[in-house]
mmCIF file of C-alpha atoms in Angstrom:
data_model
loop_
_atom_site.group_PDB
_atom_site.id
_atom_site.type_symbol
_atom_site.label_atom_id
_atom_site.label_comp_id
_atom_site.label_asym_id
_atom_site.label_seq_id
_atom_site.Cartn_x
_atom_site.Cartn_y
_atom_site.Cartn_z
ATOM 1 C CA UNK A 1 57.341 -8.897 -6.146
ATOM 2 C CA UNK A 2 54.764 -8.206 -3.384
ATOM 3 C CA UNK A 3 51.153 -9.277 -4.057
ATOM 4 C CA UNK A 4 48.301 -6.746 -3.217
ATOM 5 C CA UNK A 5 45.885 -8.678 -0.627
ATOM 6 C CA UNK A 6 43.030 -7.508 1.296
ATOM 7 C CA UNK A 7 40.092 -8.848 3.068
ATOM 8 C CA UNK A 8 36.914 -6.976 4.357
ATOM 9 C CA UNK A 9 33.672 -8.190 5.400
ATOM 10 C CA UNK A 10 30.126 -6.955 6.516
ATOM 11 C CA UNK A 11 27.301 -8.583 8.179
ATOM 12 C CA UNK A 12 24.129 -8.376 6.056
ATOM 13 C CA UNK A 13 21.380 -6.357 7.764
ATOM 14 C CA UNK A 14 18.282 -8.719 8.681
ATOM 15 C CA UNK A 15 15.376 -7.654 6.945
ATOM 16 C CA UNK A 16 11.751 -7.515 7.684
ATOM 17 C CA UNK A 17 11.101 -10.433 5.071
ATOM 18 C CA UNK A 18 13.815 -12.597 6.572
ATOM 19 C CA UNK A 19 11.884 -12.354 9.860
ATOM 20 C CA UNK A 20 8.540 -12.927 8.356
ATOM 21 C CA UNK A 21 10.300 -15.943 6.489
ATOM 22 C CA UNK A 22 11.411 -17.490 9.871
ATOM 23 C CA UNK A 23 8.217 -17.084 11.316
ATOM 24 C CA UNK A 24 6.245 -18.718 8.584
ATOM 25 C CA UNK A 25 8.515 -21.553 8.652
ATOM 26 C CA UNK A 26 8.175 -22.349 12.210
ATOM 27 C CA UNK A 27 4.625 -22.092 11.925
ATOM 28 C CA UNK A 28 4.456 -24.587 8.958
ATOM 29 C CA UNK A 29 6.702 -27.015 11.049
ATOM 30 C CA UNK A 30 4.613 -26.513 14.434
ATOM 31 C CA UNK A 31 1.088 -27.197 12.207
ATOM 32 C CA UNK A 32 2.285 -30.208 10.613
ATOM 33 C CA UNK A 33 3.487 -31.629 13.863
ATOM 34 C CA UNK A 34 0.274 -30.446 15.760
ATOM 35 C CA UNK A 35 -1.613 -32.055 12.764
ATOM 36 C CA UNK A 36 -0.008 -35.605 13.341
ATOM 37 C CA UNK A 37 -3.144 -36.101 16.021
ATOM 38 C CA UNK A 38 -5.528 -36.010 13.065
ATOM 39 C CA UNK A 39 -3.415 -38.083 10.493
ATOM 40 C CA UNK A 40 -0.501 -40.173 11.644
ATOM 41 C CA UNK A 41 1.150 -40.066 8.358
ATOM 42 C CA UNK A 42 1.508 -36.257 8.798
ATOM 43 C CA UNK A 43 4.422 -37.143 11.189
ATOM 44 C CA UNK A 44 6.710 -37.886 8.365
ATOM 45 C CA UNK A 45 5.855 -34.762 6.888
ATOM 46 C CA UNK A 46 6.527 -32.776 10.312
ATOM 47 C CA UNK A 47 9.890 -34.518 10.820
ATOM 48 C CA UNK A 48 10.942 -33.937 7.264
ATOM 49 C CA UNK A 49 9.968 -30.103 7.452
ATOM 50 C CA UNK A 50 11.637 -29.693 10.931
ATOM 51 C CA UNK A 51 14.884 -31.280 9.328
ATOM 52 C CA UNK A 52 14.854 -29.016 6.087
ATOM 53 C CA UNK A 53 14.181 -26.266 8.707
ATOM 54 C CA UNK A 54 17.338 -27.415 10.603
ATOM 55 C CA UNK A 55 19.010 -27.376 7.513
ATOM 56 C CA UNK A 56 17.951 -24.325 5.887
ATOM 57 C CA UNK A 57 18.116 -21.864 9.000
ATOM 58 C CA UNK A 58 21.471 -21.062 8.706
ATOM 59 C CA UNK A 59 21.194 -19.429 5.261
ATOM 60 C CA UNK A 60 19.302 -16.603 6.885
ATOM 61 C CA UNK A 61 22.490 -15.487 8.508
ATOM 62 C CA UNK A 62 24.600 -14.123 5.735
ATOM 63 C CA UNK A 63 28.096 -12.182 6.076
ATOM 64 C CA UNK A 64 29.567 -11.028 2.925
ATOM 65 C CA UNK A 65 33.148 -10.894 2.513
ATOM 66 C CA UNK A 66 35.399 -9.050 -0.148
ATOM 67 C CA UNK A 67 38.583 -9.948 -1.235
ATOM 68 C CA UNK A 68 41.131 -8.077 -3.263
ATOM 69 C CA UNK A 69 44.357 -9.818 -4.730
ATOM 70 C CA UNK A 70 46.232 -7.989 -7.416
ATOM 71 C CA UNK A 71 43.515 -6.315 -9.394
ATOM 72 C CA UNK A 72 40.836 -9.165 -8.643
ATOM 73 C CA UNK A 73 38.024 -8.655 -6.692
ATOM 74 C CA UNK A 74 35.745 -11.578 -5.337
ATOM 75 C CA UNK A 75 32.291 -11.021 -3.619
ATOM 76 C CA UNK A 76 31.825 -13.913 -1.407
ATOM 77 C CA UNK A 77 28.553 -15.179 0.702
ATOM 78 C CA UNK A 78 29.242 -17.013 4.065
ATOM 79 C CA UNK A 79 25.996 -18.627 5.286
ATOM 80 C CA UNK A 80 25.788 -19.291 9.316
ATOM 81 C CA UNK A 81 29.399 -18.729 9.592
ATOM 82 C CA UNK A 82 30.301 -21.927 7.756
ATOM 83 C CA UNK A 83 29.539 -22.262 4.081
ATOM 84 C CA UNK A 84 31.045 -19.996 1.849
ATOM 85 C CA UNK A 85 30.147 -19.355 -1.610
ATOM 86 C CA UNK A 86 31.567 -17.265 -4.384
ATOM 87 C CA UNK A 87 28.828 -15.071 -5.773
ATOM 88 C CA UNK A 88 31.346 -12.927 -8.199
ATOM 89 C CA UNK A 89 34.602 -12.439 -9.599
ATOM 90 C CA UNK A 90 35.584 -9.355 -11.328
ATOM 91 C CA UNK A 91 38.862 -7.652 -12.488
ATOM 92 C CA UNK A 92 38.842 -3.821 -11.563
ATOM 93 C CA UNK A 93 41.012 -3.201 -14.754
ATOM 94 C CA UNK A 94 37.611 -3.818 -16.591
ATOM 95 C CA UNK A 95 35.584 -1.544 -14.468
ATOM 96 C CA UNK A 96 34.378 1.968 -16.145
ATOM 97 C CA UNK A 97 34.271 3.622 -12.431
ATOM 98 C CA UNK A 98 34.658 2.835 -8.809
ATOM 99 C CA UNK A 99 33.251 5.793 -6.586
ATOM 100 C CA UNK A 100 30.948 6.218 -3.572
ATOM 101 C CA UNK A 101 27.421 5.403 -4.498
ATOM 102 C CA UNK A 102 26.127 8.954 -4.375
ATOM 103 C CA UNK A 103 28.925 10.323 -6.412
ATOM 104 C CA UNK A 104 28.233 12.030 -9.796
ATOM 105 C CA UNK A 105 30.597 9.988 -11.924
ATOM 106 C CA UNK A 106 28.078 7.217 -11.336
ATOM 107 C CA UNK A 107 25.130 9.023 -12.974
ATOM 108 C CA UNK A 108 25.653 7.727 -16.658
ATOM 109 C CA UNK A 109 25.286 4.371 -14.699
ATOM 110 C CA UNK A 110 21.763 4.901 -12.911
ATOM 111 C CA UNK A 111 19.821 2.933 -15.352
ATOM 112 C CA UNK A 112 22.012 -0.665 -15.143
ATOM 113 C CA UNK A 113 21.187 -3.234 -13.094
ATOM 114 C CA UNK A 114 22.502 -3.480 -9.642
ATOM 115 C CA UNK A 115 24.021 -6.323 -7.560
ATOM 116 C CA UNK A 116 23.779 -5.382 -3.993
ATOM 117 C CA UNK A 117 26.822 -6.984 -1.885
ATOM 118 C CA UNK A 118 26.280 -4.309 0.708
ATOM 119 C CA UNK A 119 25.275 -4.727 4.342
ATOM 120 C CA UNK A 120 21.980 -2.562 3.730
ATOM 121 C CA UNK A 121 22.870 -0.659 6.931
ATOM 122 C CA UNK A 122 21.951 3.352 7.218
ATOM 123 C CA UNK A 123 24.801 5.360 7.414
ATOM 124 C CA UNK A 124 27.230 2.726 5.783
ATOM 125 C CA UNK A 125 29.989 3.763 3.256
ATOM 126 C CA UNK A 126 28.740 2.166 -0.008
ATOM 127 C CA UNK A 127 30.859 2.345 -3.148
ATOM 128 C CA UNK A 128 29.671 1.334 -6.596
ATOM 129 C CA UNK A 129 31.378 -0.520 -9.337
ATOM 130 C CA UNK A 130 30.221 0.064 -12.803
ATOM 131 C CA UNK A 131 31.325 -2.882 -14.799
ATOM 132 C CA UNK A 132 30.593 -5.541 -17.257
ATOM 133 C CA UNK A 133 30.124 -9.021 -16.168
ATOM 134 C CA UNK A 134 33.014 -11.638 -16.771
ATOM 135 C CA UNK A 135 31.850 -13.665 -19.648
ATOM 136 C CA UNK A 136 29.449 -11.190 -21.295
ATOM 137 C CA UNK A 137 29.221 -7.834 -22.388
ATOM 138 C CA UNK A 138 26.161 -6.817 -20.060
ATOM 139 C CA UNK A 139 27.031 -3.983 -17.772
ATOM 140 C CA UNK A 140 26.113 -3.914 -14.358
ATOM 141 C CA UNK A 141 26.317 -1.812 -11.057
ATOM 142 C CA UNK A 142 27.648 -3.523 -7.956
ATOM 143 C CA UNK A 143 27.190 -2.132 -4.839
ATOM 144 C CA UNK A 144 29.725 -3.016 -1.945
ATOM 145 C CA UNK A 145 31.164 -1.700 1.141
ATOM 146 C CA UNK A 146 35.227 -1.772 1.150
ATOM 147 C CA UNK A 147 37.478 -0.924 3.837
ATOM 148 C CA UNK A 148 40.095 2.109 3.310
ATOM 149 C CA UNK A 149 43.161 -0.633 2.833
ATOM 150 C CA UNK A 150 41.129 -2.131 -0.074
ATOM 151 C CA UNK A 151 40.501 1.331 -1.437
ATOM 152 C CA UNK A 152 43.846 2.261 -1.461
ATOM 153 C CA UNK A 153 45.001 -0.763 -2.899
ATOM 154 C CA UNK A 154 42.352 -0.238 -5.749
ATOM 155 C CA UNK A 155 43.447 3.174 -6.289
ATOM 156 C CA UNK A 156 47.273 1.991 -6.505
ATOM 157 C CA UNK A 157 46.392 -0.313 -9.421
ATOM 158 C CA UNK A 158 43.753 1.781 -11.245
ATOM 159 C CA UNK A 159 44.176 5.573 -10.282
ATOM 160 C CA UNK A 160 42.021 6.743 -12.954
ATOM 161 C CA UNK A 161 38.957 4.418 -12.280
ATOM 162 C CA UNK A 162 38.845 4.421 -8.429
ATOM 163 C CA UNK A 163 37.572 7.436 -6.852
ATOM 164 C CA UNK A 164 38.284 7.664 -3.163
#
């Protein structure tokens, strides 16, 4: 039997907060390096801060990837195009509803906490999954931006749950 497999990825929009954090980090490193003129032991702090900034800088660039395989949906984060981290894994058979975020089917789930795996871009076609988290009974709404092929595969697996 053939497996239903599909990948889709979106780039997370850079926010104002991300830009502010980058500027603050650079200013701290520059201030520590310039303060070595006053105290020579600040050079150690400056080098350590610069190394920390170089190590952390790729984490500001986040790509989100959704991997669907036979009813299982993984939400992965890719930092700096190199490091992948699986943030969440769900079974769509456990979902109450999968629909466009502005759908009336989600009205009864608007009070639940939200995990956002969407790009944050205006005009993006955002879908929501109302489901319980694996390993707990807590329900949650998950926002994401699937491709048409992924939606078709999820609909083929659970037609009563998925609204296209």
